[in-house]
Amino acid sequence: MAITIQYERPVSYAAQWARRLSLFSCALFVVVVAAHRFGPLTTPHFLVLAAFACGVAALAVLMAAVGLARLWHVGARGGKASLTALFFALLPLGVAAAAVYSYIYKPALYDVTTDTNAPPPWIIEPVADKGWPARAHTITPQDRQLQLDAYPALSGRRYEGALDRVYQGVRKVSDAYGIRIVAEDGMDNILTDLEDLAVDPAKAGQGAEALGEVPIPEARPLETPLTPRLGSAGDVLVQGEWRSLVFGLRFDVVIRLREEAETTLVDMRAASRTGGHDLGIGADVVEGYLKALDAELLGIAGD
């Protein structure tokens, strides 16, 4: 009489739990990012919840490794579950790895500018997120030197154009780049073309007999600005808010326009609202904006 022997493969419960935990961590990470980008979740809470999701994903990876080891040694079921866990854990752990890399290899700065000697001043002083992570509230000369060493190519732009023309390009690029303008200063420096207001001498002579001498009105005392001007007398300042496309990290930016010898000098400053380390995003914002401004003003140079 033949006896049938049936072998039953063991099941790796570590692999099963790894799949559950990875699915949970990936879903939690996506929800947290969406709530911070489009919802009311603040940045400190976003960082805490995202770190928790990454921790769960790391635990899922360890349990998936146990499941694969059990599959190799005793043929335990759970290989597909382990691979699924590794796949879903890739999103939160990949973002965390990129953030850690930037934190280690990028300079610990939260405020960068194209003019380290005389940065563009803020029209409205930015208010950083309170609580964790904390940061220093003053920028030291050592911080500016650290920026020069890390981003030597981060510099302002000089354009062969009038102040009003460059200002139009700045506003257009700001709208396209996602910068929401919140304040402006020095707008009285942007004047219309005086050639349009010139009077034909022949017509002026004909009307002089009828009109005679017309007195020129002077400014009233109340029309004198009561608030001090920010920066130099001829500067135009444009301040706005910018948010990163995916994670919604907030940055305050200010752009300074200064007319010098028939050219316009543009400098920019960007500051993160959270923590003392912007992971290099601030420098990318400034450089990306100025490159877009180069393209915009190159296209209208012949107008």
Rosetta silent file (secondary structure, phi, psi, omega in degrees, C-alpha in Angstrom):
SEQUENCE: MAITIQYERPVSYAAQWARRLSLFSCALFVVVVAAHRFGPLTTPHFLVLAAFACGVAALAVLMAAVGLARLWHVGARGGKASLTALFFALLPLGVAAAAVYSYIYKPALYDVTTDTNAPPPWIIEPVADKGWPARAHTITPQDRQLQLDAYPALSGRRYEGALDRVYQGVRKVSDAYGIRIVAEDGMDNILTDLEDLAVDPAKAGQGAEALGEVPIPEARPLETPLTPRLGSAGDVLVQGEWRSLVFGLRFDVVIRLREEAETTLVDMRAASRTGGHDLGIGADVVEGYLKALDAELLGIAGD
SCORE:     score description
SCORE:     0.000 S_00000001
   1 L     0.000  121.788 -178.545    0.000    0.000    0.000 S_00000001
   2 L   -78.718  140.099  178.702    1.526    3.274   -1.128 S_00000001
   3 L  -111.103  125.580  179.517    1.613    6.142    1.286 S_00000001
   4 L   -91.121  125.049  178.706    1.356    9.675   -0.104 S_00000001
   5 L  -109.036  123.265 -179.334    3.445   12.213    1.688 S_00000001
   6 L  -112.403  122.883  179.866    2.528   15.855    1.172 S_00000001
   7 L   -92.247  132.235  177.421    4.990   18.532    2.161 S_00000001
   8 L  -108.107  126.694  179.673    3.568   21.853    3.330 S_00000001
   9 L   -75.183  138.279  176.257    5.683   24.946    2.934 S_00000001
  10 L   -68.692  160.113 -178.926    5.974   27.156    5.988 S_00000001
  11 E  -112.045  132.811  177.542    4.574   30.693    5.830 S_00000001
  12 L   -88.137  105.922  178.174    6.637   33.755    6.668 S_00000001
  13 H   -71.790  -24.378  176.211    4.491   35.961    8.871 S_00000001
  14 H   -63.116  -40.287  178.640    7.223   38.603    8.766 S_00000001
  15 H   -65.845  -39.038  179.203    6.677   38.974    5.011 S_00000001
  16 H   -64.355  -43.156  179.254    2.915   39.319    5.491 S_00000001
  17 H   -70.591  -31.393  177.266    3.342   42.034    8.109 S_00000001
  18 H   -62.277  -42.072  178.779    5.960   43.743    5.970 S_00000001
  19 H   -64.413  -42.650  179.599    3.443   44.119    3.158 S_00000001
  20 H   -63.628  -44.957 -177.862    0.800   45.539    5.509 S_00000001
  21 H   -67.365  -37.392  179.399    3.200   47.993    7.095 S_00000001
  22 H   -67.848  -39.500  175.875    4.582   49.189    3.773 S_00000001
  23 H   -62.253  -42.572  179.148    1.102   49.798    2.392 S_00000001
  24 H   -64.302  -44.291 -177.968    0.207   51.749    5.526 S_00000001
  25 H   -65.960  -40.671 -179.934    3.404   53.835    5.428 S_00000001
  26 H   -66.550  -44.037  178.423    3.032   54.680    1.738 S_00000001
  27 H   -64.077  -42.497  178.927   -0.628   55.664    2.126 S_00000001
  28 H   -63.048  -41.221 -179.434    0.138   57.728    5.225 S_00000001
  29 H   -63.466  -43.388  179.965    2.990   59.506    3.467 S_00000001
  30 H   -64.580  -42.024 -179.947    0.822   60.414    0.467 S_00000001
  31 H   -65.209  -41.786 -179.859   -1.994   61.696    2.707 S_00000001
  32 H   -64.282  -43.382  178.943    0.414   63.762    4.803 S_00000001
  33 H   -63.282  -43.544  179.854    2.002   65.338    1.722 S_00000001
  34 H   -65.421  -39.326  179.866   -1.409   66.170    0.246 S_00000001
  35 H   -67.228  -31.598  177.939   -2.638   67.625    3.553 S_00000001
  36 H   -79.092  -36.645 -177.613    0.426   69.852    3.774 S_00000001
  37 H   -75.752  -41.233 -173.668    0.350   70.916    0.129 S_00000001
  38 H  -117.877   -9.823 -175.037   -3.371   71.540   -0.218 S_00000001
  39 L  -115.424 -162.533 -173.968   -4.746   71.359    3.327 S_00000001
  40 L   -89.382    4.853 -175.939   -4.309   72.913    6.752 S_00000001
  41 L   -68.692  127.083 -179.584   -1.398   70.752    7.956 S_00000001
  42 L   -78.218  162.001 -176.647    1.463   72.916    9.212 S_00000001
  43 H   -64.700  -43.715  177.141    5.066   72.257    8.259 S_00000001
  44 H   -59.079  -42.320  177.617    6.276   71.097   11.719 S_00000001
  45 H   -66.903  -35.766  176.981    3.423   68.575   11.932 S_00000001
  46 H   -61.324  -43.532 -179.550    4.118   67.529    8.361 S_00000001
  47 H   -64.349  -40.334 -179.770    7.745   66.786    9.204 S_00000001
  48 H   -66.467  -47.506 -178.617    6.792   64.727   12.260 S_00000001
  49 H   -67.969  -37.058  177.406    4.159   62.648   10.450 S_00000001
  50 H   -66.244  -38.683  176.569    6.380   62.157    7.409 S_00000001
  51 H   -64.838  -37.824  177.234    9.217   60.969    9.653 S_00000001
  52 H   -63.930  -42.981  178.281    6.820   58.524   11.336 S_00000001
  53 H   -62.535  -39.003  178.169    5.744   57.163    7.950 S_00000001
  54 H   -67.755  -35.058  176.862    9.390   56.712    6.953 S_00000001
  55 H   -64.827  -41.392  176.921   10.075   54.884   10.214 S_00000001
  56 H   -64.336  -39.775  178.422    7.234   52.466    9.541 S_00000001
  57 H   -64.050  -38.559  177.349    8.539   51.945    6.023 S_00000001
  58 H   -64.395  -39.545  176.327   12.011   51.160    7.382 S_00000001
  59 H   -63.822  -38.864  177.585   10.487   48.579    9.728 S_00000001
  60 H   -63.109  -37.418  178.363    8.635   47.051    6.787 S_00000001
  61 H   -64.962  -41.361  178.113   11.904   46.749    4.864 S_00000001
  62 H   -62.791  -42.702  179.610   13.530   44.897    7.776 S_00000001
  63 H   -69.873  -32.743  175.522   10.618   42.476    8.016 S_00000001
  64 H   -65.951  -36.661  176.635   10.678   41.991    4.240 S_00000001
  65 H   -64.006  -37.902  176.088   14.370   41.092    4.510 S_00000001
  66 H   -63.921  -41.867  178.586   13.457   38.485    7.122 S_00000001
  67 H   -62.566  -40.986  177.623   10.803   37.105    4.789 S_00000001
  68 H   -67.534  -35.660  177.437   13.270   36.820    1.908 S_00000001
  69 H   -66.037  -40.259  177.361   15.794   35.134    4.188 S_00000001
  70 H   -64.835  -36.805  176.763   13.160   32.601    5.270 S_00000001
  71 H   -63.831  -39.424 -177.824   12.330   31.989    1.617 S_00000001
  72 H   -71.961  -39.375 -173.306   15.981   31.294    0.829 S_00000001
  73 H   -85.400  -44.725 -174.036   16.708   29.031    3.773 S_00000001
  74 H  -121.934    3.656  179.853   13.527   26.992    4.277 S_00000001
  75 L    71.334   27.593 -177.823   11.400   27.906    1.249 S_00000001
  76 L   -67.946  145.071  176.562    8.823   29.745    3.343 S_00000001
  77 E   -68.795  143.766  178.451    5.967   31.439    1.539 S_00000001
  78 L   138.557    7.406  179.523    6.162   35.204    1.433 S_00000001
  79 H   -64.768  -44.389  179.288    8.467   36.126   -1.429 S_00000001
  80 H   -65.719  -39.672  178.861    5.811   38.107   -3.293 S_00000001
  81 H   -63.296  -39.410  179.545    4.711   39.823   -0.100 S_00000001
  82 H   -66.094  -42.887  178.658    8.299   40.835    0.650 S_00000001
  83 H   -65.282  -37.939  176.037    8.826   42.255   -2.839 S_00000001
  84 H   -62.661  -40.697  178.645    5.535   44.155   -2.580 S_00000001
  85 H   -63.276  -42.291  178.700    6.663   45.603    0.736 S_00000001
  86 H   -64.332  -35.719 -179.180    9.939   46.753   -0.743 S_00000001
  87 H   -67.082  -47.084 -177.016    8.127   48.396   -3.663 S_00000001
  88 H   -74.606  -25.096  177.563    5.698   50.440   -1.540 S_00000001
  89 H   -77.293  -10.558 -176.746    8.394   51.406    0.959 S_00000001
  90 H   -65.511  -36.809 -177.109   10.440   52.899   -1.865 S_00000001
  91 H   -64.720  -59.354 -178.732    8.445   56.171   -1.994 S_00000001
  92 H   -64.944  -38.792 -178.664    8.783   57.367    1.617 S_00000001
  93 H   -71.686  -32.349  176.639   12.294   55.997    2.069 S_00000001
  94 H   -65.470  -43.115  177.385   13.459   57.480   -1.246 S_00000001
  95 H   -64.995  -41.877  179.135   12.251   60.944   -0.254 S_00000001
  96 H   -63.113  -39.996  179.272   13.809   60.540    3.188 S_00000001
  97 H   -64.728  -40.905  177.946   17.134   59.490    1.669 S_00000001
  98 H   -64.659  -39.275  178.977   17.171   62.527   -0.632 S_00000001
  99 H   -66.644  -41.879  179.365   16.370   64.828    2.315 S_00000001
 100 H   -65.251  -40.288  177.900   19.106   63.305    4.474 S_00000001
 101 H   -60.653  -46.794  179.391   21.621   63.627    1.637 S_00000001
 102 H   -65.454  -35.816 -179.904   20.776   67.322    1.167 S_00000001
 103 H   -65.306  -35.090 -177.227   20.893   67.903    4.923 S_00000001
 104 H   -81.747  -44.213 -170.136   24.395   66.447    5.149 S_00000001
 105 H   -98.589  -11.671  175.101   25.987   67.797    1.972 S_00000001
 106 L   -95.248  151.924 -179.085   24.190   71.139    1.585 S_00000001
 107 L   -67.709  148.633 -179.064   25.159   74.124    3.778 S_00000001
 108 L   -79.350   76.658 -179.463   23.070   74.755    6.894 S_00000001
 109 L  -127.369  148.796  171.994   21.418   77.934    5.592 S_00000001
 110 L  -124.005   -3.191 -179.528   17.830   79.124    5.521 S_00000001
 111 E  -136.218  117.567  179.627   18.415   82.557    3.951 S_00000001
 112 E  -126.418  153.009 -177.525   20.304   82.989    0.659 S_00000001
 113 E  -151.887  157.224  176.759   20.821   86.038   -1.534 S_00000001
 114 L   -82.762  -12.210  178.555   22.625   87.125   -4.673 S_00000001
 115 L  -125.567   95.452 -176.812   24.152   90.095   -2.823 S_00000001
 116 L   -76.639  -20.158  179.015   25.870   88.919    0.351 S_00000001
 117 L   -78.382  -43.423  179.879   27.321   92.359    1.132 S_00000001
 118 L  -138.361   79.735 -177.596   24.017   94.276    1.026 S_00000001
 119 L   -62.256  149.873  175.104   21.103   91.817    0.726 S_00000001
 120 L   -58.099  131.713 -179.106   17.750   93.164   -0.476 S_00000001
 121 L   -76.888  155.302  176.656   15.750   94.239    2.603 S_00000001
 122 L   -80.469  137.299  172.036   12.371   92.773    3.444 S_00000001
 123 L   -74.967  -47.421  174.365    9.344   94.996    2.992 S_00000001
 124 L  -117.767  119.416 -176.564    7.405   92.815    5.411 S_00000001
 125 L   -61.999  123.974 -179.056    9.596   90.896    7.838 S_00000001
 126 L   -63.806  146.821  178.456    8.966   87.151    7.329 S_00000001
 127 L  -110.769  114.481 -178.524    7.506   85.218   10.236 S_00000001
 128 L   -75.899  155.705  176.403    9.047   81.773   10.657 S_00000001
 129 L   -62.863  132.239 -178.432    7.031   78.772   11.779 S_00000001
 130 L   -80.778  156.278  177.728    7.069   78.577   15.554 S_00000001
 131 L    91.316 -151.677 -176.713    8.134   75.500   17.438 S_00000001
 132 L   -83.019  144.422   -8.238   10.244   72.667   16.085 S_00000001
 133 L   -82.522  140.827 -177.070   12.660   72.789   14.358 S_00000001
 134 L   -78.785  161.730  178.827   14.166   75.881   15.969 S_00000001
 135 L  -155.300  162.859  176.200   16.642   78.203   14.273 S_00000001
 136 L   -73.934  145.870 -175.701   18.659   81.354   14.859 S_00000001
 137 L   -95.782   -0.177  179.836   16.853   84.589   13.998 S_00000001
 138 L  -122.782  145.151  176.972   19.912   86.520   12.810 S_00000001
 139 L   -97.718  122.678 -176.759   22.098   86.037    9.753 S_00000001
 140 L   -96.222  161.621  173.798   25.789   86.293   10.596 S_00000001
 141 H   -59.008  -29.580  176.794   28.729   87.155    8.304 S_00000001
 142 H   -64.932  -35.563  176.782   29.820   83.542    8.733 S_00000001
 143 H   -65.055  -41.019  179.429   26.533   82.428    7.179 S_00000001
 144 H   -67.475  -36.885  177.189   27.099   84.683    4.175 S_00000001
 145 H   -68.118  -35.882  176.171   30.629   83.373    3.774 S_00000001
 146 H   -62.860  -37.529  176.965   29.286   79.822    3.973 S_00000001
 147 H   -66.621  -42.136  179.193   26.902   80.666    1.140 S_00000001
 148 H   -61.177  -37.845  179.093   29.723   82.086   -0.975 S_00000001
 149 H   -71.013  -35.108 -176.005   31.732   78.902   -0.500 S_00000001
 150 H   -85.390  -36.478 -177.004   28.764   76.634   -1.290 S_00000001
 151 L  -127.457   70.859 -177.663   27.134   78.639   -4.118 S_00000001
 152 L   -66.998  -22.556 -177.949   29.844   80.743   -5.783 S_00000001
 153 L   -88.752   -0.523 -178.490   27.795   81.124   -8.992 S_00000001
 154 L   -81.328  101.852 -175.986   24.750   82.575   -7.212 S_00000001
 155 L  -142.747  165.861  179.937   24.860   86.206   -8.315 S_00000001
 156 L   -74.791  179.837 -178.870   22.584   88.973   -9.517 S_00000001
 157 E  -123.270  146.496  174.731   21.785   89.950  -13.091 S_00000001
 158 E  -121.812  124.851 -174.683   22.389   93.151  -15.039 S_00000001
 159 E  -117.282  142.381  176.618   20.073   93.870  -17.978 S_00000001
 160 L   -83.309   73.986 -178.600   20.364   96.383  -20.791 S_00000001
 161 L  -160.882  160.660  179.503   16.926   97.793  -20.232 S_00000001
 162 L   -71.462  163.008 -176.079   14.996  100.504  -18.462 S_00000001
 163 H   -62.639  -41.022 -178.052   13.693   99.993  -14.951 S_00000001
 164 H   -68.720  -35.481  179.350   10.048   99.815  -15.998 S_00000001
 165 H   -68.033  -42.807  178.361   10.736   97.221  -18.698 S_00000001
 166 H   -66.330  -36.463  177.611   12.662   94.962  -16.313 S_00000001
 167 H   -61.832  -41.110  176.755    9.911   95.394  -13.728 S_00000001
 168 H   -60.687  -41.844  176.899    7.348   94.120  -16.217 S_00000001
 169 H   -64.857  -38.420  178.646    9.499   91.052  -16.824 S_00000001
 170 H   -62.292  -45.012  179.748    9.895   90.489  -13.085 S_00000001
 171 H   -66.298  -39.537 -179.545    6.142   90.536  -12.532 S_00000001
 172 H   -66.160  -44.105  179.359    5.480   88.243  -15.491 S_00000001
 173 H   -68.242  -35.216  178.075    8.082   85.685  -14.417 S_00000001
 174 H   -61.340  -43.304  177.728    6.832   85.847  -10.830 S_00000001
 175 H   -63.879  -42.761 -179.268    3.328   84.898  -11.952 S_00000001
 176 H   -70.747  -29.892 -176.558    4.647   82.058  -14.111 S_00000001
 177 H   -85.560   -6.125  178.389    7.014   80.832  -11.397 S_00000001
 178 L    87.889   20.196  177.999    4.283   80.646   -8.774 S_00000001
 179 L   -92.044  121.817  178.782    5.396   83.591   -6.640 S_00000001
 180 E   -92.370  115.106 -177.400    2.464   85.405   -5.062 S_00000001
 181 E   -72.156  130.880 -179.190    3.305   89.093   -4.695 S_00000001
 182 E  -116.924  -21.154 -178.325    2.406   90.477   -1.254 S_00000001
 183 E  -159.853  151.807  176.769    4.138   93.871   -1.146 S_00000001
 184 E  -139.742  150.341 -179.897    5.980   96.396   -3.318 S_00000001
 185 E  -144.356  146.627  179.316    8.094   99.435   -2.491 S_00000001
 186 L    80.378   23.485 -177.570    9.680  102.217   -4.546 S_00000001
 187 H   -67.831  -18.070  178.322    7.075  102.146   -7.286 S_00000001
 188 H   -69.872  -12.514  177.765    7.445  105.898   -7.767 S_00000001
 189 H   -79.144  -15.532  179.344   10.807  105.182   -9.400 S_00000001
 190 L   -90.707  103.187 -175.614    9.105  103.469  -12.322 S_00000001
 191 L  -106.566  153.709  174.476    8.161  106.368  -14.598 S_00000001
 192 L   -73.753  162.725 -178.748    6.468  106.371  -17.960 S_00000001
 193 L   -64.563  118.874 -176.202    8.407  107.285  -21.068 S_00000001
 194 H   -70.032  -16.454  179.703    8.794  111.062  -20.994 S_00000001
 195 H   -67.154  -28.770  178.247    8.966  111.236  -24.772 S_00000001
 196 H   -70.249  -21.459 -177.753    5.234  110.533  -24.935 S_00000001
 197 H   -97.991    0.277 -177.788    4.628  113.589  -22.777 S_00000001
 198 L   -69.260  145.237 -178.692    6.847  115.964  -24.783 S_00000001
 199 L  -101.912  134.385  177.143    5.106  118.984  -26.316 S_00000001
 200 L   -63.314  126.182 -178.384    5.670  119.968  -29.941 S_00000001
 201 H   -58.280  -36.918 -179.333    7.462  123.397  -29.915 S_00000001
 202 H   -64.373  -44.659  178.803    5.321  124.678  -32.806 S_00000001
 203 H   -68.299  -33.347  179.433    2.097  123.810  -31.010 S_00000001
 204 H   -65.776  -36.057  178.981    3.468  125.191  -27.785 S_00000001
 205 H   -68.191  -36.449  179.616    4.154  128.533  -29.475 S_00000001
 206 H   -67.150  -37.376 -176.853    0.615  128.747  -30.861 S_00000001
 207 H   -88.472   -6.453 -176.495   -0.965  128.116  -27.493 S_00000001
 208 H   -69.219  -35.965 -177.779    1.385  130.318  -25.525 S_00000001
 209 H   -67.834  -35.989 -177.104   -0.429  133.560  -26.528 S_00000001
 210 H   -78.674  -36.995 -174.072   -3.802  132.238  -25.476 S_00000001
 211 H   -92.934  -32.113 -175.981   -2.742  130.542  -22.260 S_00000001
 212 L    72.100 -156.265 -179.728    0.112  132.683  -21.115 S_00000001
 213 L   -83.145  123.783  179.836    2.215  131.485  -18.234 S_00000001
 214 L  -102.983  123.842 -178.990    0.659  128.548  -16.415 S_00000001
 215 L   -68.624  144.833  178.354    1.840  128.039  -12.830 S_00000001
 216 L   -92.233  120.399 -178.489    3.232  124.597  -11.972 S_00000001
 217 L   -69.351  143.866  177.064    1.478  123.109   -8.931 S_00000001
 218 L  -100.772  158.709 -179.669    3.666  121.938   -6.091 S_00000001
 219 L   -67.713  140.076  176.829    3.129  118.845   -3.990 S_00000001
 220 L   -71.790  156.372  179.903    1.009  119.278   -0.922 S_00000001
 221 H   -59.881  -33.364 -177.469    2.643  118.619    2.446 S_00000001
 222 H   -73.885  -15.503  179.342    0.429  115.568    3.010 S_00000001
 223 H   -80.925   -8.321  177.383    1.653  114.003   -0.241 S_00000001
 224 L   -70.912  131.792 -178.875    5.151  113.624    1.215 S_00000001
 225 L   -58.627  134.206 -179.980    5.770  109.961    2.164 S_00000001
 226 L   -91.353  -20.702 -179.021    5.436  109.418    5.904 S_00000001
 227 L  -100.040  141.720  179.948    7.204  106.042    5.970 S_00000001
 228 L   -67.222  147.880  179.837   10.967  105.751    5.395 S_00000001
 229 L   -76.921  140.942  177.596   12.110  104.227    2.138 S_00000001
 230 L   -86.600  137.981  178.485   13.607  100.749    2.269 S_00000001
 231 L    71.629 -156.755 -179.865   17.034  100.306    0.706 S_00000001
 232 L   -74.842  166.195 -174.655   18.536  102.961   -1.571 S_00000001
 233 L   -65.067  -32.929 -176.616   16.531  105.868   -2.921 S_00000001
 234 L   -96.835   10.525 -175.996   16.271  104.479   -6.448 S_00000001
 235 E   -82.463  149.303  170.142   15.470  100.862   -5.561 S_00000001
 236 E  -118.850  125.686 -178.246   12.282   99.001   -6.422 S_00000001
 237 E  -114.247  135.230  177.339   11.443   96.070   -4.125 S_00000001
 238 E  -128.678  116.912 -178.428    8.999   93.262   -4.899 S_00000001
 239 E  -112.377  141.416 -179.231    8.259   90.744   -2.127 S_00000001
 240 E  -151.023 -179.611  178.742    6.311   87.524   -2.519 S_00000001
 241 E  -121.441  139.782 -179.726    5.652   84.013   -1.241 S_00000001
 242 E  -130.916  141.885  176.768    6.623   80.783   -3.004 S_00000001
 243 E  -125.734  139.855  178.140    5.654   77.160   -2.299 S_00000001
 244 L   -65.354  149.596 -170.090    7.362   74.067   -3.637 S_00000001
 245 L   -64.835  -44.824 -172.950    5.313   72.197   -6.207 S_00000001
 246 L   -91.279  -52.814 -171.640    5.066   68.765   -4.544 S_00000001
 247 L   -94.592  -11.714  176.105    5.583   69.217   -0.803 S_00000001
 248 L    71.300   28.199  177.204    4.352   72.794   -0.433 S_00000001
 249 L   -69.634  137.000 -172.726    7.336   74.090    1.541 S_00000001
 250 E   -95.392  136.735  175.913    7.007   77.853    2.062 S_00000001
 251 E  -134.136  142.387  170.084    9.641   80.434    1.141 S_00000001
 252 E   -98.734  135.434 -179.267    9.625   84.221    1.321 S_00000001
 253 E  -129.784  148.235  173.953   11.356   85.974   -1.578 S_00000001
 254 E  -138.042  136.718 -178.167   12.217   89.595   -2.286 S_00000001
 255 E  -117.958  130.985 -179.372   13.498   90.984   -5.594 S_00000001
 256 E  -114.205  129.289  176.303   15.384   94.276   -5.822 S_00000001
 257 E  -112.432  130.357 -178.473   15.649   96.341   -9.003 S_00000001
 258 E  -137.876  124.937 -178.626   18.252   99.108   -9.174 S_00000001
 259 E   -87.656  125.311 -178.559   18.932  101.309  -12.189 S_00000001
 260 E  -138.895  116.763  172.928   22.628  101.956  -12.821 S_00000001
 261 L    50.087   56.893  177.353   24.131  103.685  -15.877 S_00000001
 262 L    63.315   18.021  172.700   21.312  102.862  -18.322 S_00000001
 263 E  -129.767  165.144  179.660   21.167   99.282  -17.057 S_00000001
 264 E  -122.567  123.905  179.574   19.051   97.591  -14.401 S_00000001
 265 E   -96.439  128.926 -178.581   20.597   95.403  -11.708 S_00000001
 266 E  -116.686  122.955  173.518   18.370   92.647  -10.289 S_00000001
 267 E  -121.553  156.841 -173.768   19.153   90.931   -6.979 S_00000001
 268 E  -141.219  153.288  179.150   17.071   88.335   -5.171 S_00000001
 269 E  -141.934  139.330  179.888   16.739   86.845   -1.698 S_00000001
 270 E  -137.010  136.868 -178.445   14.912   83.723   -0.520 S_00000001
 271 E  -137.547  133.534  177.254   14.318   82.493    3.039 S_00000001
 272 E   -76.767  149.035  178.973   12.666   79.331    4.296 S_00000001
 273 L   -90.575   -5.965 -174.975    9.952   79.648    6.912 S_00000001
 274 L  -129.331  127.998  171.132   10.868   76.434    8.712 S_00000001
 275 L    70.364  179.028 -179.495   14.027   75.417   10.514 S_00000001
 276 L  -102.810   13.388 -178.253   17.620   76.471   10.011 S_00000001
 277 L  -141.834  119.175 -178.379   18.308   74.321    6.938 S_00000001
 278 L   -95.100    6.517  177.540   16.540   74.756    3.594 S_00000001
 279 L    60.284   22.948  179.692   18.147   71.624    2.047 S_00000001
 280 L    82.020    3.769 -177.200   19.480   73.767   -0.794 S_00000001
 281 H   -70.414  -37.173 -178.113   15.988   74.642   -2.032 S_00000001
 282 H   -59.632  -44.698  178.261   16.468   78.386   -1.544 S_00000001
 283 H   -64.818  -36.923  177.460   19.453   78.529   -3.882 S_00000001
 284 H   -65.620  -37.784  178.643   17.553   76.480   -6.465 S_00000001
 285 H   -63.112  -47.823 -178.103   14.607   78.891   -6.250 S_00000001
 286 H   -64.251  -47.358 -177.872   16.792   81.948   -6.805 S_00000001
 287 H   -65.698  -41.376  178.584   18.799   80.404   -9.626 S_00000001
 288 H   -64.699  -40.325  179.204   15.726   79.003  -11.365 S_00000001
 289 H   -65.289  -44.600 -178.039   13.890   82.321  -11.157 S_00000001
 290 H   -66.685  -34.548  175.763   16.818   84.321  -12.527 S_00000001
 291 H   -65.392  -40.388  176.768   17.263   81.895  -15.418 S_00000001
 292 H   -65.784  -36.152  177.528   13.578   82.301  -16.275 S_00000001
 293 H   -67.802  -36.881  175.538   13.992   86.079  -16.046 S_00000001
 294 H   -58.150  -46.261 -179.401   16.979   85.873  -18.421 S_00000001
 295 H   -65.695  -39.053 -178.534   14.825   84.068  -20.969 S_00000001
 296 H   -67.291  -45.057 -178.348   11.940   86.499  -20.531 S_00000001
 297 H   -75.357  -26.073  173.801   14.010   89.651  -20.957 S_00000001
 298 H   -66.101  -34.840 -178.634   15.936   88.139  -23.847 S_00000001
 299 H   -73.916  -25.234 -178.039   12.635   87.648  -25.655 S_00000001
 300 L  -107.736    9.694 -175.964   11.491   91.264  -25.217 S_00000001
 301 L   -61.728  -31.170 -177.824   14.871   92.938  -25.691 S_00000001
 302 L   -90.733    1.164 -178.062   13.962   94.086  -29.204 S_00000001
 303 L   -72.504    0.000    0.000   10.535   95.454  -28.321 S_00000001
